[in-house]
Coordinates of C-alpha atoms in Angstrom, one line a residue:
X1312 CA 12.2 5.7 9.1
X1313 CA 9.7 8.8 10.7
X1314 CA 6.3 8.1 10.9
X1315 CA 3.6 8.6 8.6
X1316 CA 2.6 12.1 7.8
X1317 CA -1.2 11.4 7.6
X1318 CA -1.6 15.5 6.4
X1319 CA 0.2 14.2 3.1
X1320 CA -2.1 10.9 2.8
X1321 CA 0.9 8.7 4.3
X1322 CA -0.2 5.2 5.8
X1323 CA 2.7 3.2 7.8
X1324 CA 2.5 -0.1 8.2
X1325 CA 4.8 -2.3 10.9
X1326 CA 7.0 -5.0 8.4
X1327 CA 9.9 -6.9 9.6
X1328 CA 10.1 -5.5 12.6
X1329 CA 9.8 -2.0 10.9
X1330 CA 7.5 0.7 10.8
X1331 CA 7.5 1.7 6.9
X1332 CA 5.4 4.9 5.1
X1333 CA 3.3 4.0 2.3
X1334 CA 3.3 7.5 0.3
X1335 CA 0.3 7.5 -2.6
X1336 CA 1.6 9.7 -4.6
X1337 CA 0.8 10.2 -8.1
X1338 CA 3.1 8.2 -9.5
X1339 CA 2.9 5.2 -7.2
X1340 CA -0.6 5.1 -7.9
X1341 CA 0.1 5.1 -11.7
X1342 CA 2.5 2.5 -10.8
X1343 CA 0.2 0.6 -8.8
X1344 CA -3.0 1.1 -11.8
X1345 CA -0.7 -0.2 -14.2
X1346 CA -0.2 -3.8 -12.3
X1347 CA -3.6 -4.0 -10.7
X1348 CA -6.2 -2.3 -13.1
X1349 CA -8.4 0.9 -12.6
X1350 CA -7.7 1.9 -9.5
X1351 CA -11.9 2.3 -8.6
X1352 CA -12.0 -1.3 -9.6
X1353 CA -9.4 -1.8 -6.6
X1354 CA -11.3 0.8 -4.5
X1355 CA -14.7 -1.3 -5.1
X1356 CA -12.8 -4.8 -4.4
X1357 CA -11.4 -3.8 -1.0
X1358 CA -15.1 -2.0 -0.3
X1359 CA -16.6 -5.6 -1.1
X1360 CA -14.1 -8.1 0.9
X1361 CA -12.6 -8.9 -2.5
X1362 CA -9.4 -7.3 -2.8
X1363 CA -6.9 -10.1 -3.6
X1364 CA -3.8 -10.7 -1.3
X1365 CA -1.3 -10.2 -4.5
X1366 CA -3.3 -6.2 -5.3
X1367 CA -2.9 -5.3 -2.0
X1368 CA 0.7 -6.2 -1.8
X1369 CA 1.1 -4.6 -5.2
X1370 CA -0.6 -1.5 -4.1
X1371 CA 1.8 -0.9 -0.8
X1372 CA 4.9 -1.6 -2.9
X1373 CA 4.2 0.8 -5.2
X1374 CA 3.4 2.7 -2.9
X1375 CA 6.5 2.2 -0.3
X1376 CA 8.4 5.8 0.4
X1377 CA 11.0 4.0 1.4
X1378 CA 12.0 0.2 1.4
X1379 CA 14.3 -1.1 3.5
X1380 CA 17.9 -1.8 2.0
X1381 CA 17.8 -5.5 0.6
X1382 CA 13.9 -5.6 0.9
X1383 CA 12.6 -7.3 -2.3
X1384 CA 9.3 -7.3 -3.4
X1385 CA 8.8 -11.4 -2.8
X1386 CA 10.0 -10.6 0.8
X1387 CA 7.4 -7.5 1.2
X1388 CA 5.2 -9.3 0.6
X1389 CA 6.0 -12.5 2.8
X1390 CA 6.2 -9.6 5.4
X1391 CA 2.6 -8.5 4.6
X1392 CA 1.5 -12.0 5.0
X1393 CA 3.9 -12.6 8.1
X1394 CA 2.2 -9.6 10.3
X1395 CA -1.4 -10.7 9.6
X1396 CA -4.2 -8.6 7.7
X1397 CA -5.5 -7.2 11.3
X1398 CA -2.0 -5.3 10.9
X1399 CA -2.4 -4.1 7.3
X1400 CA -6.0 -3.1 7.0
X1401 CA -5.6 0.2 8.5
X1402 CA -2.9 1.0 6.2
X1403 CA -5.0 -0.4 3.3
X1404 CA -8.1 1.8 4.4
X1405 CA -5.6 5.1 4.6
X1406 CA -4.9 4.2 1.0
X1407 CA -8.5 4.0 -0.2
X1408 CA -9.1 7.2 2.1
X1409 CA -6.6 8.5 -0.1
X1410 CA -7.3 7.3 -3.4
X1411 CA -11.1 8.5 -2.9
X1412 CA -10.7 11.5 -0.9
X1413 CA -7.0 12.8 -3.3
X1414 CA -5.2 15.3 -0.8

């Protein structure tokens, strides 16, 4: 997959050995509201330190333009986890840039 298109609010993020685009778009946010609560609640949670592992996962899935063929959601997120949170915090932060900011 191209890179992310930050112009259009696209994070990537490296997974598997991949370089995936997280796309925010309105209906991956609804998506991603609907599974993790208010999205401000999630905005204020990552702003405090206290965004769980499991919302942020849920949040990049929802948010995935495209996942790899055979990619599960369990194996995303063992992905996530695999690569470290040093490697998905800027994605995360594009997101809340996003979220906050809209496009």
């Amino acid at each position: 997959m191209s890179g992310a298109n930050p112009a259009r609010g696209e994070a990537s993020i490296k997974i598997a050995g991949e370089t995936l685009v997280l796309r925010p778009s309105f209906a991956a946010l609804v998506a991603a509201e609907q599974e993790t609560g208010p999205l401000f609640d999630v905005v204020a949670r990552a702003a405090e330190g206290r965004l769980a592992l499991g919302e942020m996962v849920a949040l990049f899935w929802h948010c995935l333009a495209a996942p790899p063929e055979g990619m599960t959601r369990a194996r995303f997120g063992e992905a996530v986890v695999a690569g470290g949170l040093v490697n998905a915090t800027p994605a995360l932060k594009m997101l809340v840039g996003q979220i906050l900011a809209g496009r």
